[in-house]
Amino acid sequence: MMGYIGSGDIEFPRNLGNQGHDTGRLKNFNIRATPRDIRSVMAKLTDASSVARAGFIQEIYELYPECFRITRNTPSDEVAALLIFLPLSRLGLQSIERGTFDGRNFDLSCLATGVEPLAGIYLWYLWAPNRLMSGLRLLRITLRRFPMTPFFSTPINASTKRIHRKLGFEELMGANSASGKQVLVLRPHARNRALRKASPVVNMQIARSLNDLMRVFSVRSETYFGEQDCPFDEEFDGNDFNATHVIALIDGEPAGCARLRWFGDFAKIERMTVRKKYRQTLLVRKLAEFAIQHARQKGFRRIYAHSRSDLVSLWSRFGFEPLRGRKEFTFSGIKFIEVVCEFEELDGAISFGCDPLVANRPEGKWEVSGPHESSIVADFFERATPSSGPKRLRELNLRKRSYEWQE
């Protein structure tokens, strides 16, 4: 049905990948579920057979892992919400329209592959106990990924049907599922209501890849080239590959950015900007707070910046004050004022003498075990042999399972 790539991964349908940006890069939100996540959710259901026949969910997951999306409050939390959606083929769409589609046990020919167009999306399962907003946000991002595709769903009761109606779903005339329940459809022109209902997901992160840097550069180009007509050599001044970049994402799309450079006894915030449509929100405050906190985590107590003369009051909200004894200066035809903020030492900041493995961890992720620690654990378990004795092996296995659960 689909070609294998890598070590056991299955290629995602190409027509799905071209429908929109993959937002799976968000740290804890809208990430791909793991087999363990699926098992943990299924274990909490009183009647898992009401979702699908035994083993069928695992079978679908092996074919379409990208269609299983979850959210957590923190990386170590259990699953807060799970959304499973199915890419429908033309046969699958016809099956829904004729009322022969059974979500608990359908033929795999109902699902689209990489060689045929995507006919629709079926919302197979949404699990969000006491976290309805988390579930609706997952749905919202999925709607954005497939803007021109109709969505179908079969509410299990009157309450969920009312929620569907509020989101813009309507009855698909003459269509009932194989179980006799009414099938609802959300057509592309009616989805604006669904997109407005759930609040946007805001995520701040350190740029770690070329794609992240392209997101940063796209925001800066929109602001400094499009609005301020800044010369290229002044905007891209040779410092971008000597700095740390912060990217602000809204529903996975680049919305703001900032650049941090490091000097002997101070850090400098530069190129902090937010796209025009987000400037009436709190995004710039969140962006500044994230950048400041990151600098403080690295042990810096003095943070310095150049503020446009008309934006000094904005910087003052973050604790910055004009640098005493310094005059206003101009470059690129814009007047600037030097501003600075002094902080107390942050508890837990990275400093000389810290744990050597902590110093090896990825930038900004010092509280999470890094790849070097994972390799140490792997080496530790590889050294365990049957000669260690059954009791010792049981102890090692318990420690390994505990470590995997924490990860």
PDB file of N, CA, C and O in Angstrom, residues 293-332:
ATOM      1  N   GLN A 293      14.735  35.153  29.895  1.00  0.00           N
ATOM      2  CA  GLN A 293      14.892  33.973  30.748  1.00  0.00           C
ATOM      3  C   GLN A 293      15.993  33.061  30.221  1.00  0.00           C
ATOM      4  O   GLN A 293      16.765  32.490  31.004  1.00  0.00           O
ATOM      5  N   HIS A 294      16.093  32.941  28.916  1.00  0.00           N
ATOM      6  CA  HIS A 294      17.137  32.097  28.339  1.00  0.00           C
ATOM      7  C   HIS A 294      18.524  32.652  28.674  1.00  0.00           C
ATOM      8  O   HIS A 294      19.435  31.896  29.045  1.00  0.00           O
ATOM      9  N   ALA A 295      18.676  33.969  28.561  1.00  0.00           N
ATOM     10  CA  ALA A 295      19.962  34.588  28.896  1.00  0.00           C
ATOM     11  C   ALA A 295      20.282  34.397  30.376  1.00  0.00           C
ATOM     12  O   ALA A 295      21.443  34.116  30.742  1.00  0.00           O
ATOM     13  N   ARG A 296      19.289  34.512  31.231  1.00  0.00           N
ATOM     14  CA  ARG A 296      19.520  34.341  32.662  1.00  0.00           C
ATOM     15  C   ARG A 296      19.877  32.887  32.988  1.00  0.00           C
ATOM     16  O   ARG A 296      20.698  32.630  33.878  1.00  0.00           O
ATOM     17  N   GLN A 297      19.283  31.938  32.259  1.00  0.00           N
ATOM     18  CA  GLN A 297      19.631  30.535  32.475  1.00  0.00           C
ATOM     19  C   GLN A 297      21.089  30.273  32.129  1.00  0.00           C
ATOM     20  O   GLN A 297      21.715  29.372  32.697  1.00  0.00           O
ATOM     21  N   LYS A 298      21.627  31.034  31.213  1.00  0.00           N
ATOM     22  CA  LYS A 298      23.041  30.883  30.845  1.00  0.00           C
ATOM     23  C   LYS A 298      23.964  31.621  31.808  1.00  0.00           C
ATOM     24  O   LYS A 298      25.188  31.631  31.615  1.00  0.00           O
ATOM     25  N   GLY A 299      23.390  32.251  32.831  1.00  0.00           N
ATOM     26  CA  GLY A 299      24.187  32.902  33.862  1.00  0.00           C
ATOM     27  C   GLY A 299      24.388  34.389  33.684  1.00  0.00           C
ATOM     28  O   GLY A 299      25.090  35.019  34.475  1.00  0.00           O
ATOM     29  N   PHE A 300      23.758  35.000  32.685  1.00  0.00           N
ATOM     30  CA  PHE A 300      23.924  36.439  32.464  1.00  0.00           C
ATOM     31  C   PHE A 300      22.984  37.226  33.366  1.00  0.00           C
ATOM     32  O   PHE A 300      21.794  36.897  33.482  1.00  0.00           O
ATOM     33  N   ARG A 301      23.519  38.284  33.971  1.00  0.00           N
ATOM     34  CA  ARG A 301      22.726  39.132  34.861  1.00  0.00           C
ATOM     35  C   ARG A 301      22.481  40.508  34.264  1.00  0.00           C
ATOM     36  O   ARG A 301      21.663  41.260  34.780  1.00  0.00           O
ATOM     37  N   ARG A 302      23.185  40.845  33.208  1.00  0.00           N
ATOM     38  CA  ARG A 302      22.991  42.135  32.545  1.00  0.00           C
ATOM     39  C   ARG A 302      22.605  41.871  31.086  1.00  0.00           C
ATOM     40  O   ARG A 302      23.312  41.174  30.368  1.00  0.00           O
ATOM     41  N   ILE A 303      21.472  42.459  30.667  1.00  0.00           N
ATOM     42  CA  ILE A 303      20.996  42.287  29.289  1.00  0.00           C
ATOM     43  C   ILE A 303      20.859  43.667  28.662  1.00  0.00           C
ATOM     44  O   ILE A 303      20.267  44.578  29.262  1.00  0.00           O
ATOM     45  N   TYR A 304      21.370  43.792  27.469  1.00  0.00           N
ATOM     46  CA  TYR A 304      21.517  45.076  26.802  1.00  0.00           C
ATOM     47  C   TYR A 304      20.784  45.019  25.465  1.00  0.00           C
ATOM     48  O   TYR A 304      20.679  43.954  24.840  1.00  0.00           O
ATOM     49  N   ALA A 305      20.254  46.173  25.020  1.00  0.00           N
ATOM     50  CA  ALA A 305      19.540  46.205  23.739  1.00  0.00           C
ATOM     51  C   ALA A 305      19.550  47.625  23.186  1.00  0.00           C
ATOM     52  O   ALA A 305      19.830  48.601  23.907  1.00  0.00           O
ATOM     53  N   HIS A 306      19.244  47.748  21.897  1.00  0.00           N
ATOM     54  CA  HIS A 306      19.046  49.035  21.244  1.00  0.00           C
ATOM     55  C   HIS A 306      17.550  49.192  20.979  1.00  0.00           C
ATOM     56  O   HIS A 306      16.968  48.405  20.226  1.00  0.00           O
ATOM     57  N   SER A 307      16.950  50.172  21.611  1.00  0.00           N
ATOM     58  CA  SER A 307      15.514  50.421  21.440  1.00  0.00           C
ATOM     59  C   SER A 307      15.293  51.592  20.495  1.00  0.00           C
ATOM     60  O   SER A 307      15.978  52.617  20.579  1.00  0.00           O
ATOM     61  N   ARG A 308      14.353  51.425  19.579  1.00  0.00           N
ATOM     62  CA  ARG A 308      13.938  52.592  18.814  1.00  0.00           C
ATOM     63  C   ARG A 308      13.455  53.664  19.783  1.00  0.00           C
ATOM     64  O   ARG A 308      12.843  53.357  20.813  1.00  0.00           O
ATOM     65  N   SER A 309      13.725  54.930  19.458  1.00  0.00           N
ATOM     66  CA  SER A 309      13.384  56.011  20.380  1.00  0.00           C
ATOM     67  C   SER A 309      11.918  56.015  20.757  1.00  0.00           C
ATOM     68  O   SER A 309      11.548  56.378  21.885  1.00  0.00           O
ATOM     69  N   ASP A 310      11.049  55.612  19.819  1.00  0.00           N
ATOM     70  CA  ASP A 310       9.616  55.626  20.097  1.00  0.00           C
ATOM     71  C   ASP A 310       9.132  54.353  20.786  1.00  0.00           C
ATOM     72  O   ASP A 310       7.937  54.216  21.060  1.00  0.00           O
ATOM     73  N   LEU A 311      10.056  53.420  21.083  1.00  0.00           N
ATOM     74  CA  LEU A 311       9.640  52.159  21.718  1.00  0.00           C
ATOM     75  C   LEU A 311      10.278  51.946  23.086  1.00  0.00           C
ATOM     76  O   LEU A 311      10.216  50.854  23.636  1.00  0.00           O
ATOM     77  N   VAL A 312      10.871  52.996  23.648  1.00  0.00           N
ATOM     78  CA  VAL A 312      11.506  52.870  24.964  1.00  0.00           C
ATOM     79  C   VAL A 312      10.482  52.459  26.024  1.00  0.00           C
ATOM     80  O   VAL A 312      10.775  51.666  26.930  1.00  0.00           O
ATOM     81  N   SER A 313       9.271  52.988  25.907  1.00  0.00           N
ATOM     82  CA  SER A 313       8.230  52.637  26.887  1.00  0.00           C
ATOM     83  C   SER A 313       7.888  51.146  26.815  1.00  0.00           C
ATOM     84  O   SER A 313       7.563  50.526  27.840  1.00  0.00           O
ATOM     85  N   LEU A 314       7.968  50.559  25.613  1.00  0.00           N
ATOM     86  CA  LEU A 314       7.724  49.122  25.479  1.00  0.00           C
ATOM     87  C   LEU A 314       8.810  48.332  26.201  1.00  0.00           C
ATOM     88  O   LEU A 314       8.513  47.408  26.972  1.00  0.00           O
ATOM     89  N   TRP A 315      10.069  48.693  25.993  1.00  0.00           N
ATOM     90  CA  TRP A 315      11.158  47.989  26.661  1.00  0.00           C
ATOM     91  C   TRP A 315      11.086  48.166  28.180  1.00  0.00           C
ATOM     92  O   TRP A 315      11.491  47.276  28.936  1.00  0.00           O
ATOM     93  N   SER A 316      10.566  49.294  28.628  1.00  0.00           N
ATOM     94  CA  SER A 316      10.467  49.519  30.070  1.00  0.00           C
ATOM     95  C   SER A 316       9.531  48.515  30.737  1.00  0.00           C
ATOM     96  O   SER A 316       9.670  48.229  31.932  1.00  0.00           O
ATOM     97  N   ARG A 317       8.584  47.982  29.981  1.00  0.00           N
ATOM     98  CA  ARG A 317       7.664  46.981  30.544  1.00  0.00           C
ATOM     99  C   ARG A 317       8.405  45.690  30.911  1.00  0.00           C
ATOM    100  O   ARG A 317       7.929  44.906  31.732  1.00  0.00           O
ATOM    101  N   PHE A 318       9.558  45.464  30.276  1.00  0.00           N
ATOM    102  CA  PHE A 318      10.331  44.255  30.554  1.00  0.00           C
ATOM    103  C   PHE A 318      11.441  44.519  31.567  1.00  0.00           C
ATOM    104  O   PHE A 318      12.264  43.643  31.836  1.00  0.00           O
ATOM    105  N   GLY A 319      11.475  45.753  32.128  1.00  0.00           N
ATOM    106  CA  GLY A 319      12.467  46.086  33.136  1.00  0.00           C
ATOM    107  C   GLY A 319      13.666  46.849  32.618  1.00  0.00           C
ATOM    108  O   GLY A 319      14.610  47.117  33.381  1.00  0.00           O
ATOM    109  N   PHE A 320      13.676  47.243  31.356  1.00  0.00           N
ATOM    110  CA  PHE A 320      14.826  47.955  30.780  1.00  0.00           C
ATOM    111  C   PHE A 320      14.723  49.457  31.046  1.00  0.00           C
ATOM    112  O   PHE A 320      13.632  50.025  31.087  1.00  0.00           O
ATOM    113  N   GLU A 321      15.891  50.067  31.195  1.00  0.00           N
ATOM    114  CA  GLU A 321      15.995  51.518  31.379  1.00  0.00           C
ATOM    115  C   GLU A 321      17.050  52.072  30.430  1.00  0.00           C
ATOM    116  O   GLU A 321      18.021  51.372  30.086  1.00  0.00           O
ATOM    117  N   PRO A 322      16.896  53.330  29.996  1.00  0.00           N
ATOM    118  CA  PRO A 322      17.939  53.944  29.158  1.00  0.00           C
ATOM    119  C   PRO A 322      19.277  53.939  29.878  1.00  0.00           C
ATOM    120  O   PRO A 322      19.358  54.152  31.092  1.00  0.00           O
ATOM    121  N   LEU A 323      20.341  53.667  29.131  1.00  0.00           N
ATOM    122  CA  LEU A 323      21.682  53.626  29.701  1.00  0.00           C
ATOM    123  C   LEU A 323      22.136  55.056  30.004  1.00  0.00           C
ATOM    124  O   LEU A 323      22.165  55.920  29.126  1.00  0.00           O
ATOM    125  N   ARG A 324      22.460  55.302  31.256  1.00  0.00           N
ATOM    126  CA  ARG A 324      22.799  56.657  31.700  1.00  0.00           C
ATOM    127  C   ARG A 324      24.074  57.171  31.017  1.00  0.00           C
ATOM    128  O   ARG A 324      25.031  56.426  30.820  1.00  0.00           O
ATOM    129  N   GLY A 325      24.060  58.453  30.686  1.00  0.00           N
ATOM    130  CA  GLY A 325      25.224  59.087  30.108  1.00  0.00           C
ATOM    131  C   GLY A 325      25.445  58.801  28.643  1.00  0.00           C
ATOM    132  O   GLY A 325      26.482  59.185  28.091  1.00  0.00           O
ATOM    133  N   ARG A 326      24.506  58.114  28.005  1.00  0.00           N
ATOM    134  CA  ARG A 326      24.659  57.766  26.597  1.00  0.00           C
ATOM    135  C   ARG A 326      23.663  58.559  25.765  1.00  0.00           C
ATOM    136  O   ARG A 326      22.498  58.730  26.154  1.00  0.00           O
ATOM    137  N   LYS A 327      24.084  58.993  24.601  1.00  0.00           N
ATOM    138  CA  LYS A 327      23.239  59.801  23.741  1.00  0.00           C
ATOM    139  C   LYS A 327      22.502  58.937  22.721  1.00  0.00           C
ATOM    140  O   LYS A 327      22.905  57.819  22.416  1.00  0.00           O
ATOM    141  N   GLU A 328      21.448  59.504  22.206  1.00  0.00           N
ATOM    142  CA  GLU A 328      20.704  58.870  21.124  1.00  0.00           C
ATOM    143  C   GLU A 328      21.617  58.745  19.898  1.00  0.00           C
ATOM    144  O   GLU A 328      22.441  59.618  19.641  1.00  0.00           O
ATOM    145  N   PHE A 329      21.503  57.648  19.168  1.00  0.00           N
ATOM    146  CA  PHE A 329      22.313  57.461  17.959  1.00  0.00           C
ATOM    147  C   PHE A 329      21.416  56.981  16.815  1.00  0.00           C
ATOM    148  O   PHE A 329      20.280  56.546  17.035  1.00  0.00           O
ATOM    149  N   THR A 330      21.941  57.034  15.610  1.00  0.00           N
ATOM    150  CA  THR A 330      21.137  56.736  14.425  1.00  0.00           C
ATOM    151  C   THR A 330      21.860  55.759  13.509  1.00  0.00           C
ATOM    152  O   THR A 330      23.075  55.874  13.307  1.00  0.00           O
ATOM    153  N   PHE A 331      21.119  54.778  12.999  1.00  0.00           N
ATOM    154  CA  PHE A 331      21.593  53.982  11.863  1.00  0.00           C
ATOM    155  C   PHE A 331      20.386  53.526  11.052  1.00  0.00           C
ATOM    156  O   PHE A 331      19.274  53.403  11.584  1.00  0.00           O
ATOM    157  N   SER A 332      20.591  53.314   9.773  1.00  0.00           N
ATOM    158  CA  SER A 332      19.510  52.985   8.828  1.00  0.00           C
ATOM    159  C   SER A 332      18.417  54.046   8.840  1.00  0.00           C
ATOM    160  O   SER A 332      17.251  53.742   8.577  1.00  0.00           O
TER     161      SER A 332
END
